[in-house]
Amino acid sequence: MSPGYDVVIPTVGRPSLRRLLVTLAGQHACARHPRPRSVVVVDDRAEPGAPLDVAGLPFPVGVRRSGGRGPAAARNVGWRCTSAPWVVFLDDDVELPAGWSRRLAEDLLAADADPDVAGSQARLLVPLPADRRPTDWERTTAGLAGARWITADMVYRRTALMQVAGFDERFPRAYREDADLALRVRAAGWRLAAGTRQTIHPVRPANRWVSLRAQAEAADDALMRRLHGRRWRRRADAGRGRFPAHL
């Protein structure tokens, strides 16, 4: 039998949340596919907006608020109000293909059997246009397919999260907070594994200024260097992008 798990989804109210929940619900038409013990959606909008569309699903969905403090804080709010031995973190803009829950069960069984394994990562698939060159934003999103330990679909053992006190809420953006957690978990003596499940990560809509806004992420790289030293990229399996070429 697969170990029990909870699902935690931080969101800022994007329409893609509904699509994720529908694809999650579709996994469990087959009784052999283990259901989550609970699903928690954490509303990280700074101000209350329109109610999140979480109704009409075959399992209850709890909604919590984190006050716009960023995805690290939102995930902490979510996992701390659950109790299963494993926590599945999903971003609100991914979609789960058929068979995802069966593969998740296999990944959980393999990880649970090894007491040194703290987490299991999915493989991300980023669909790109076939009839033209991808935009800069599409190429940036496509880079997630080869990224390590990102929480678009990442499972963590609850005891490991408790040992390192979860995500560092000094990371305010959806950037590097997952790499920071992975480094701290590994420094505590745990291992992280690559799972067999696949998750689809569509390129979400963005305007022409998205690449400029992304430059704010350099502050998170500076924080990573301060917390983990000059060689943090090597230990986190994180590339430097095109920065050396630009320099």
CSV table of C-alpha atoms in Angstrom, one decimal:
chain,number,residue,atom,x,y,z
A,1,MET,CA,0.0,0.0,0.0
A,2,SER,CA,1.3,3.5,-0.9
A,3,PRO,CA,2.1,5.8,2.0
A,4,GLY,CA,-0.4,8.5,2.8
A,5,TYR,CA,0.1,12.0,1.3
A,6,ASP,CA,-1.4,15.4,1.4
A,7,VAL,CA,-1.4,17.9,-1.5
A,8,VAL,CA,-0.5,21.6,-1.0
A,9,ILE,CA,-1.1,24.2,-3.7
A,10,PRO,CA,-0.1,27.8,-3.3
A,11,THR,CA,-2.0,30.2,-5.6
A,12,VAL,CA,-2.5,33.9,-6.4
A,13,GLY,CA,-5.9,33.1,-8.0
A,14,ARG,CA,-4.8,32.3,-11.5
A,15,PRO,CA,-7.5,30.5,-13.7
A,16,SER,CA,-5.0,27.6,-14.2
A,17,LEU,CA,-5.8,26.5,-10.6
A,18,ARG,CA,-9.1,25.1,-11.7
A,19,ARG,CA,-7.5,23.1,-14.5
A,20,LEU,CA,-5.0,21.6,-12.0
A,21,LEU,CA,-7.7,20.6,-9.6
A,22,VAL,CA,-9.7,19.0,-12.4
A,23,THR,CA,-6.7,17.0,-13.6
A,24,LEU,CA,-6.0,16.0,-10.0
A,25,ALA,CA,-9.6,14.8,-9.6
A,26,GLY,CA,-9.5,12.9,-12.8
A,27,GLN,CA,-6.6,10.7,-11.4
A,28,HIS,CA,-8.9,9.0,-9.0
A,29,ALA,CA,-11.6,7.6,-11.2
A,30,CYS,CA,-9.8,4.4,-10.7
A,31,ALA,CA,-10.1,3.1,-7.1
A,32,ARG,CA,-6.6,1.6,-7.3
A,33,HIS,CA,-5.0,5.0,-7.5
A,34,PRO,CA,-4.5,6.3,-4.0
A,35,ARG,CA,-6.3,9.5,-3.1
A,36,PRO,CA,-4.7,12.3,-1.1
A,37,ARG,CA,-5.7,12.4,2.5
A,38,SER,CA,-6.3,16.1,2.0
A,39,VAL,CA,-5.9,18.9,-0.5
A,40,VAL,CA,-5.0,22.4,0.8
A,41,VAL,CA,-5.1,25.4,-1.5
A,42,VAL,CA,-3.3,28.4,0.0
A,43,ASP,CA,-4.5,31.7,-1.2
A,44,ASP,CA,-1.5,34.0,-1.3
A,45,ARG,CA,-3.2,37.1,-2.6
A,46,ALA,CA,-2.3,40.2,-0.5
A,47,GLU,CA,-6.0,41.3,-0.5
A,48,PRO,CA,-9.0,39.0,-0.6
A,49,GLY,CA,-10.3,38.7,-4.2
A,50,ALA,CA,-13.0,36.6,-5.9
A,51,PRO,CA,-13.5,33.2,-4.2
A,52,LEU,CA,-11.3,30.5,-5.5
A,53,ASP,CA,-13.0,27.9,-7.7
A,54,VAL,CA,-12.6,24.8,-5.7
A,55,ALA,CA,-16.2,23.4,-5.7
A,56,GLY,CA,-17.6,20.3,-7.4
A,57,LEU,CA,-14.6,18.1,-6.9
A,58,PRO,CA,-14.7,14.4,-5.6
A,59,PHE,CA,-12.7,15.3,-2.5
A,60,PRO,CA,-12.8,18.2,-0.1
A,61,VAL,CA,-10.5,21.1,-0.7
A,62,GLY,CA,-9.4,23.2,2.3
A,63,VAL,CA,-8.5,26.9,1.6
A,64,ARG,CA,-6.1,28.8,3.8
A,65,ARG,CA,-4.7,32.3,3.5
A,66,SER,CA,-1.1,33.5,3.7
A,67,GLY,CA,-1.5,37.2,3.2
A,68,GLY,CA,0.6,37.7,0.0
A,69,ARG,CA,3.9,36.8,1.6
A,70,GLY,CA,5.1,34.7,-1.3
A,71,PRO,CA,5.1,31.0,-2.2
A,72,ALA,CA,7.6,29.9,0.5
A,73,ALA,CA,5.3,31.3,3.2
A,74,ALA,CA,2.2,29.9,1.5
A,75,ARG,CA,3.7,26.4,1.3
A,76,ASN,CA,4.6,26.5,5.0
A,77,VAL,CA,1.0,27.5,5.9
A,78,GLY,CA,-0.2,24.5,3.8
A,79,TRP,CA,2.0,21.7,5.0
A,80,ARG,CA,1.8,22.7,8.6
A,81,CYS,CA,-2.0,22.2,8.7
A,82,THR,CA,-1.8,18.7,7.2
A,83,SER,CA,-0.7,15.4,8.8
A,84,ALA,CA,0.1,12.7,6.3
A,85,PRO,CA,3.7,11.4,6.3
A,86,TRP,CA,4.4,12.8,2.8
A,87,VAL,CA,3.5,16.3,1.3
A,88,VAL,CA,3.1,16.8,-2.4
A,89,PHE,CA,3.7,20.4,-3.4
A,90,LEU,CA,2.2,21.4,-6.7
A,91,ASP,CA,2.2,24.8,-8.5
A,92,ASP,CA,-1.1,26.2,-9.5
A,93,ASP,CA,-0.1,26.4,-13.2
A,94,VAL,CA,0.8,22.7,-13.8
A,95,GLU,CA,-1.5,19.9,-15.2
A,96,LEU,CA,-1.4,16.3,-14.2
A,97,PRO,CA,-1.5,13.8,-17.1
A,98,ALA,CA,-3.3,10.4,-17.0
A,99,GLY,CA,-1.5,7.9,-14.8
A,100,TRP,CA,0.2,10.6,-12.6
A,101,SER,CA,-1.2,9.3,-9.4
A,102,ARG,CA,-0.2,5.7,-10.2
A,103,ARG,CA,3.4,6.9,-10.8
A,104,LEU,CA,3.2,9.0,-7.7
A,105,ALA,CA,2.3,5.9,-5.7
A,106,GLU,CA,5.3,4.1,-7.1
A,107,ASP,CA,7.6,7.0,-6.3
A,108,LEU,CA,6.3,7.2,-2.8
A,109,LEU,CA,6.7,3.5,-2.2
A,110,ALA,CA,10.3,3.7,-3.4
A,111,ALA,CA,11.1,6.8,-1.3
A,112,ASP,CA,9.4,5.4,1.8
A,113,ALA,CA,11.4,2.2,1.6
A,114,ASP,CA,14.6,4.2,1.9
A,115,PRO,CA,14.8,6.0,5.3
A,116,ASP,CA,17.5,8.3,4.0
A,117,VAL,CA,15.3,9.7,1.2
A,118,ALA,CA,13.6,13.0,2.1
A,119,GLY,CA,12.0,13.9,-1.3
A,120,SER,CA,11.1,12.8,-4.8
A,121,GLN,CA,10.9,15.1,-7.8
A,122,ALA,CA,8.7,14.8,-10.9
A,123,ARG,CA,9.9,15.2,-14.5
A,124,LEU,CA,8.4,18.4,-16.0
A,125,LEU,CA,7.3,18.6,-19.6
A,126,VAL,CA,7.0,22.1,-21.0
A,127,PRO,CA,5.1,22.2,-24.3
A,128,LEU,CA,6.6,24.8,-26.8
A,129,PRO,CA,5.1,26.0,-30.1
A,130,ALA,CA,6.1,23.8,-33.1
A,131,ASP,CA,5.4,26.5,-35.8
A,132,ARG,CA,7.8,29.3,-34.6
A,133,ARG,CA,10.8,30.0,-32.5
A,134,PRO,CA,9.9,30.2,-28.7
A,135,THR,CA,9.9,33.6,-27.1
A,136,ASP,CA,12.4,34.6,-24.3
A,137,TRP,CA,9.7,33.8,-21.7
A,138,GLU,CA,8.9,30.5,-23.3
A,139,ARG,CA,12.6,29.5,-23.3
A,140,THR,CA,12.8,30.6,-19.6
A,141,THR,CA,9.8,28.3,-18.7
A,142,ALA,CA,11.3,25.5,-20.8
A,143,GLY,CA,14.3,25.6,-18.5
A,144,LEU,CA,12.2,24.2,-15.8
A,145,ALA,CA,12.2,20.8,-17.6
A,146,GLY,CA,15.9,20.3,-16.5
A,147,ALA,CA,15.8,22.1,-13.2
A,148,ARG,CA,16.4,20.1,-10.0
A,149,TRP,CA,14.2,19.9,-6.9
A,150,ILE,CA,11.7,22.6,-8.0
A,151,THR,CA,8.4,22.5,-6.2
A,152,ALA,CA,6.2,22.7,-9.4
A,153,ASP,CA,5.8,19.0,-8.4
A,154,MET,CA,8.0,17.9,-5.5
A,155,VAL,CA,7.2,15.5,-2.7
A,156,TYR,CA,8.8,15.9,0.8
A,157,ARG,CA,8.8,13.6,3.8
A,158,ARG,CA,7.1,15.4,6.7
A,159,THR,CA,9.9,14.6,9.2
A,160,ALA,CA,12.5,16.2,6.9
A,161,LEU,CA,10.4,19.3,6.6
A,162,MET,CA,10.0,19.5,10.3
A,163,GLN,CA,13.7,19.0,10.9
A,164,VAL,CA,14.7,22.0,8.7
A,165,ALA,CA,11.6,24.1,9.6
A,166,GLY,CA,10.2,24.1,6.1
A,167,PHE,CA,10.7,26.8,3.5
A,168,ASP,CA,12.8,29.9,4.3
A,169,GLU,CA,10.2,32.8,4.0
A,170,ARG,CA,13.0,35.3,3.3
A,171,PHE,CA,12.6,34.2,-0.3
A,172,PRO,CA,9.5,36.3,-1.5
A,173,ARG,CA,9.3,35.0,-5.1
A,174,ALA,CA,8.8,31.7,-6.8
A,175,TYR,CA,12.5,31.5,-7.3
A,176,ARG,CA,15.3,29.7,-5.4
A,177,GLU,CA,13.1,29.0,-2.3
A,178,ASP,CA,13.0,25.4,-3.5
A,179,ALA,CA,16.7,25.2,-4.1
A,180,ASP,CA,17.4,26.6,-0.7
A,181,LEU,CA,15.1,24.0,0.9
A,182,ALA,CA,16.9,21.2,-1.1
A,183,LEU,CA,20.3,22.4,0.1
A,184,ARG,CA,19.3,22.5,3.7
A,185,VAL,CA,17.6,19.1,3.6
A,186,ARG,CA,20.7,17.5,2.1
A,187,ALA,CA,22.9,19.3,4.6
A,188,ALA,CA,20.8,17.7,7.3
A,189,GLY,CA,21.9,14.2,6.0
A,190,TRP,CA,19.0,13.4,3.7
A,191,ARG,CA,19.0,12.4,0.0
A,192,LEU,CA,16.6,13.6,-2.7
A,193,ALA,CA,15.5,11.2,-5.5
A,194,ALA,CA,14.2,11.7,-9.1
A,195,GLY,CA,10.8,10.1,-9.5
A,196,THR,CA,9.2,8.5,-12.5
A,197,ARG,CA,6.0,10.6,-12.7
A,198,GLN,CA,5.6,13.3,-15.3
A,199,THR,CA,3.9,16.7,-14.9
A,200,ILE,CA,2.9,19.1,-17.6
A,201,HIS,CA,3.9,22.7,-17.1
A,202,PRO,CA,2.3,25.0,-19.8
A,203,VAL,CA,3.8,28.4,-20.4
A,204,ARG,CA,1.5,30.8,-18.6
A,205,PRO,CA,0.5,34.0,-20.3
A,206,ALA,CA,2.8,37.0,-19.8
A,207,ASN,CA,3.2,40.5,-21.3
A,208,ARG,CA,6.2,41.9,-23.0
A,209,TRP,CA,7.8,43.1,-19.8
A,210,VAL,CA,8.0,39.8,-18.0
A,211,SER,CA,11.7,39.4,-18.7
A,212,LEU,CA,12.5,42.7,-17.1
A,213,ARG,CA,10.4,41.8,-14.0
A,214,ALA,CA,12.4,38.6,-13.8
A,215,GLN,CA,15.6,40.6,-13.1
A,216,ALA,CA,14.4,41.0,-9.5
A,217,GLU,CA,15.3,37.4,-9.1
A,218,ALA,CA,18.9,38.4,-8.9
A,219,ALA,CA,18.2,39.4,-5.3
A,220,ASP,CA,17.4,35.8,-4.5
A,221,ASP,CA,20.6,34.6,-6.0
A,222,ALA,CA,22.4,37.1,-3.8
A,223,LEU,CA,20.6,35.7,-0.8
A,224,MET,CA,21.5,32.1,-1.8
A,225,ARG,CA,25.2,33.1,-1.9
A,226,ARG,CA,25.0,34.7,1.5
A,227,LEU,CA,23.3,31.6,3.0
A,228,HIS,CA,25.1,28.8,1.2
A,229,GLY,CA,28.4,30.2,0.1
A,230,ARG,CA,30.0,31.0,-3.3
A,231,ARG,CA,29.6,27.4,-4.6
A,232,TRP,CA,25.9,27.1,-3.9
A,233,ARG,CA,25.1,26.7,-7.6
A,234,ARG,CA,27.2,23.6,-8.0
A,235,ARG,CA,25.7,22.0,-4.9
A,236,ALA,CA,22.1,22.9,-6.0
A,237,ASP,CA,22.7,21.8,-9.6
A,238,ALA,CA,21.7,25.3,-10.7
A,239,GLY,CA,23.1,26.9,-13.8
A,240,ARG,CA,24.1,30.5,-14.3
A,241,GLY,CA,22.1,31.0,-17.4
A,242,ARG,CA,23.5,33.5,-19.9
A,243,PHE,CA,25.0,35.8,-17.3
A,244,PRO,CA,28.7,34.9,-18.0
A,245,ALA,CA,28.2,35.5,-21.7
A,246,HIS,CA,26.5,38.9,-21.0
A,247,LEU,CA,29.3,39.8,-18.7
